[in-house]
Amino acid sequence: MSNQSSIKILETTYKNQRFRIKEDLPAVGWYLYVFDKNENCIADHLQDSLEIVIEEAFEEYQVPKNSWTYITSEK
């Protein structure tokens, strides 16, 4: 669909784990995925906003809030 906005993806690495935040449809929210050192997804979380999912990553996994980097944007 031509009027669909791009999907934002952020990533960071912290304490031998990789973390990815991926935007879903606005009505769904944002996913936080946690990968171990072997790249296995060991947890996923869903929140209503980017701010909340970054806060959850900080509270649950101590991921620094300023460590996130936009890696790509999909349509």
Tab-separated table of N, CA and C in Angstrom:
chain	number	residue	atom	x	y	z
A	1	MET	N	0.848	-1.183	0.000
A	1	MET	CA	0.000	0.000	0.000
A	1	MET	C	0.887	1.238	0.000
A	2	SER	N	0.623	2.138	-0.856
A	2	SER	CA	1.510	3.278	-1.043
A	2	SER	C	1.497	4.269	0.104
A	3	ASN	N	0.458	4.335	0.921
A	3	ASN	CA	0.431	5.299	2.009
A	3	ASN	C	0.891	4.702	3.334
A	4	GLN	N	1.354	3.457	3.322
A	4	GLN	CA	1.845	2.825	4.547
A	4	GLN	C	3.197	3.432	4.915
A	5	SER	N	3.335	3.801	6.169
A	5	SER	CA	4.596	4.380	6.613
A	5	SER	C	5.633	3.282	6.800
A	6	SER	N	6.895	3.680	6.868
A	6	SER	CA	7.961	2.701	7.034
A	6	SER	C	7.955	2.128	8.446
A	7	ILE	N	8.508	0.941	8.581
A	7	ILE	CA	8.604	0.264	9.868
A	7	ILE	C	9.998	0.508	10.430
A	8	LYS	N	10.053	0.970	11.655
A	8	LYS	CA	11.333	1.295	12.279
A	8	LYS	C	11.891	0.094	13.033
A	9	ILE	N	13.219	-0.079	12.936
A	9	ILE	CA	13.915	-1.148	13.639
A	9	ILE	C	15.134	-0.546	14.324
A	10	LEU	N	15.303	-0.862	15.604
A	10	LEU	CA	16.449	-0.410	16.374
A	10	LEU	C	17.159	-1.623	16.942
A	11	GLU	N	18.480	-1.506	17.137
A	11	GLU	CA	19.244	-2.599	17.731
A	11	GLU	C	20.310	-2.068	18.653
A	12	THR	N	20.727	-2.941	19.574
A	12	THR	CA	21.871	-2.688	20.428
A	12	THR	C	22.380	-4.023	20.941
A	13	THR	N	23.608	-4.034	21.420
A	13	THR	CA	24.204	-5.211	22.049
A	13	THR	C	24.621	-4.811	23.451
A	14	TYR	N	24.327	-5.702	24.401
A	14	TYR	CA	24.660	-5.422	25.787
A	14	TYR	C	24.832	-6.747	26.526
A	15	LYS	N	25.954	-6.893	27.224
A	15	LYS	CA	26.247	-8.094	28.028
A	15	LYS	C	26.028	-9.390	27.242
A	16	ASN	N	26.693	-9.515	26.110
A	16	ASN	CA	26.643	-10.725	25.281
A	16	ASN	C	25.259	-11.070	24.750
A	17	GLN	N	24.362	-10.103	24.715
A	17	GLN	CA	23.056	-10.318	24.124
A	17	GLN	C	22.789	-9.220	23.104
A	18	ARG	N	22.011	-9.575	22.080
A	18	ARG	CA	21.594	-8.583	21.087
A	18	ARG	C	20.118	-8.316	21.315
A	19	PHE	N	19.754	-7.057	21.231
A	19	PHE	CA	18.378	-6.626	21.443
A	19	PHE	C	17.901	-5.921	20.190
A	20	ARG	N	16.668	-6.217	19.802
A	20	ARG	CA	16.073	-5.584	18.624
A	20	ARG	C	14.679	-5.102	18.993
A	21	ILE	N	14.394	-3.881	18.591
A	21	ILE	CA	13.055	-3.318	18.736
A	21	ILE	C	12.512	-3.145	17.326
A	22	LYS	N	11.303	-3.649	17.122
A	22	LYS	CA	10.690	-3.541	15.796
A	22	LYS	C	9.268	-3.021	15.939
A	23	GLU	N	8.983	-2.025	15.153
A	23	GLU	CA	7.653	-1.427	15.124
A	23	GLU	C	6.693	-2.338	14.369
A	24	ASP	N	5.499	-2.484	14.915
A	24	ASP	CA	4.438	-3.207	14.222
A	24	ASP	C	3.415	-2.159	13.776
A	25	LEU	N	2.237	-2.569	13.436
A	25	LEU	CA	1.171	-1.626	13.101
A	25	LEU	C	0.873	-0.748	14.318
A	26	PRO	N	0.459	0.487	14.115
A	26	PRO	CA	0.183	1.378	15.250
A	26	PRO	C	-0.791	0.803	16.277
A	27	ALA	N	-1.757	0.039	15.816
A	27	ALA	CA	-2.723	-0.559	16.742
A	27	ALA	C	-2.122	-1.703	17.553
A	28	VAL	N	-0.970	-2.216	17.121
A	28	VAL	CA	-0.332	-3.345	17.806
A	28	VAL	C	0.721	-2.847	18.784
A	29	GLY	N	1.702	-2.087	18.302
A	29	GLY	CA	2.737	-1.550	19.184
A	29	GLY	C	4.142	-1.859	18.712
A	30	TRP	N	5.038	-2.062	19.665
A	30	TRP	CA	6.460	-2.272	19.425
A	30	TRP	C	6.913	-3.559	20.096
A	31	TYR	N	7.704	-4.352	19.385
A	31	TYR	CA	8.238	-5.593	19.932
A	31	TYR	C	9.690	-5.403	20.351
A	32	LEU	N	10.044	-5.999	21.475
A	32	LEU	CA	11.429	-6.107	21.921
A	32	LEU	C	11.808	-7.571	21.832
A	33	TYR	N	12.844	-7.866	21.060
A	33	TYR	CA	13.350	-9.228	20.933
A	33	TYR	C	14.714	-9.292	21.604
A	34	VAL	N	14.972	-10.389	22.312
A	34	VAL	CA	16.241	-10.595	23.010
A	34	VAL	C	16.885	-11.855	22.432
A	35	PHE	N	18.138	-11.733	21.977
A	35	PHE	CA	18.871	-12.839	21.382
A	35	PHE	C	20.092	-13.166	22.233
A	36	ASP	N	20.360	-14.456	22.430
A	36	ASP	CA	21.556	-14.853	23.167
A	36	ASP	C	22.776	-14.796	22.249
A	37	LYS	N	23.930	-15.193	22.784
A	37	LYS	CA	25.172	-15.102	22.007
A	37	LYS	C	25.178	-16.015	20.790
A	38	ASN	N	24.288	-17.018	20.755
A	38	ASN	CA	24.170	-17.913	19.603
A	38	ASN	C	23.078	-17.472	18.638
A	39	GLU	N	22.552	-16.260	18.845
A	39	GLU	CA	21.519	-15.662	17.991
A	39	GLU	C	20.163	-16.363	18.095
A	40	ASN	N	19.920	-17.054	19.205
A	40	ASN	CA	18.601	-17.629	19.464
A	40	ASN	C	17.745	-16.589	20.157
A	41	CYS	N	16.521	-16.419	19.696
A	41	CYS	CA	15.610	-15.497	20.350
A	41	CYS	C	15.148	-16.147	21.651
A	42	ILE	N	15.496	-15.511	22.774
A	42	ILE	CA	15.192	-16.105	24.073
A	42	ILE	C	14.037	-15.406	24.788
A	43	ALA	N	13.610	-14.266	24.256
A	43	ALA	CA	12.476	-13.556	24.853
A	43	ALA	C	11.935	-12.549	23.856
A	44	ASP	N	10.649	-12.254	23.992
A	44	ASP	CA	10.058	-11.156	23.227
A	44	ASP	C	8.994	-10.506	24.092
A	45	HIS	N	8.868	-9.215	23.909
A	45	HIS	CA	7.939	-8.409	24.694
A	45	HIS	C	7.206	-7.474	23.737
A	46	LEU	N	5.978	-7.139	24.051
A	46	LEU	CA	5.177	-6.214	23.251
A	46	LEU	C	4.733	-5.069	24.145
A	47	GLN	N	4.925	-3.837	23.654
A	47	GLN	CA	4.503	-2.637	24.381
A	47	GLN	C	3.805	-1.683	23.417
A	48	ASP	N	3.114	-0.707	23.989
A	48	ASP	CA	2.327	0.239	23.189
A	48	ASP	C	3.156	1.289	22.458
A	49	SER	N	4.329	1.648	23.010
A	49	SER	CA	5.110	2.731	22.400
A	49	SER	C	6.600	2.422	22.457
A	50	LEU	N	7.352	3.136	21.635
A	50	LEU	CA	8.796	2.999	21.626
A	50	LEU	C	9.379	3.369	22.983
A	51	GLU	N	8.888	4.428	23.584
A	51	GLU	CA	9.400	4.874	24.881
A	51	GLU	C	9.213	3.799	25.949
A	52	ILE	N	8.052	3.157	25.939
A	52	ILE	CA	7.780	2.120	26.943
A	52	ILE	C	8.674	0.903	26.722
A	53	VAL	N	8.880	0.493	25.472
A	53	VAL	CA	9.692	-0.692	25.217
A	53	VAL	C	11.164	-0.432	25.550
A	54	ILE	N	11.656	0.783	25.323
A	54	ILE	CA	13.023	1.123	25.721
A	54	ILE	C	13.150	1.117	27.241
A	55	GLU	N	12.141	1.617	27.928
A	55	GLU	CA	12.127	1.590	29.393
A	55	GLU	C	12.101	0.148	29.907
A	56	GLU	N	11.322	-0.712	29.275
A	56	GLU	CA	11.270	-2.112	29.690
A	56	GLU	C	12.624	-2.796	29.500
A	57	ALA	N	13.291	-2.526	28.381
A	57	ALA	CA	14.625	-3.101	28.145
A	57	ALA	C	15.604	-2.652	29.232
A	58	PHE	N	15.470	-1.404	29.655
A	58	PHE	CA	16.326	-0.887	30.716
A	58	PHE	C	16.009	-1.576	32.049
A	59	GLU	N	14.742	-1.659	32.389
A	59	GLU	CA	14.339	-2.241	33.672
A	59	GLU	C	14.601	-3.744	33.742
A	60	GLU	N	14.304	-4.473	32.681
A	60	GLU	CA	14.429	-5.936	32.690
A	60	GLU	C	15.864	-6.422	32.427
A	61	TYR	N	16.597	-5.707	31.555
A	61	TYR	CA	17.897	-6.189	31.099
A	61	TYR	C	19.036	-5.185	31.300
A	62	GLN	N	18.742	-4.027	31.897
A	62	GLN	CA	19.720	-2.960	32.156
A	62	GLN	C	20.352	-2.402	30.882
A	63	VAL	N	19.646	-2.500	29.764
A	63	VAL	CA	20.139	-1.963	28.495
A	63	VAL	C	20.110	-0.437	28.587
A	64	PRO	N	21.266	0.225	28.416
A	64	PRO	CA	21.282	1.689	28.482
A	64	PRO	C	20.327	2.304	27.458
A	65	LYS	N	19.574	3.269	27.906
A	65	LYS	CA	18.551	3.881	27.054
A	65	LYS	C	19.150	4.592	25.844
A	66	ASN	N	20.374	5.084	25.965
A	66	ASN	CA	20.989	5.826	24.860
A	66	ASN	C	21.813	4.938	23.931
A	67	SER	N	21.717	3.619	24.078
A	67	SER	CA	22.539	2.714	23.272
A	67	SER	C	21.873	2.263	21.973
A	68	TRP	N	20.609	2.589	21.797
A	68	TRP	CA	19.849	2.113	20.632
A	68	TRP	C	20.244	2.851	19.355
A	69	THR	N	20.329	2.098	18.265
A	69	THR	CA	20.658	2.654	16.952
A	69	THR	C	19.632	2.172	15.938
A	70	TYR	N	19.121	3.106	15.118
A	70	TYR	CA	18.257	2.705	14.011
A	70	TYR	C	19.128	1.951	13.011
A	71	ILE	N	18.709	0.731	12.667
A	71	ILE	CA	19.510	-0.045	11.725
A	71	ILE	C	18.901	-0.070	10.341
A	72	THR	N	17.590	0.084	10.264
A	72	THR	CA	16.945	0.033	8.957
A	72	THR	C	15.526	0.556	9.088
A	73	SER	N	14.918	0.708	7.983
A	73	SER	CA	13.518	1.086	7.927
A	73	SER	C	12.906	0.349	6.770
A	74	GLU	N	11.830	-0.384	7.028
A	74	GLU	CA	11.192	-1.186	5.986
A	74	GLU	C	9.850	-0.598	5.631
A	75	LYS	N	9.352	-0.957	4.475
A	75	LYS	CA	7.991	-0.559	4.086
A	75	LYS	C	7.074	-1.731	4.196
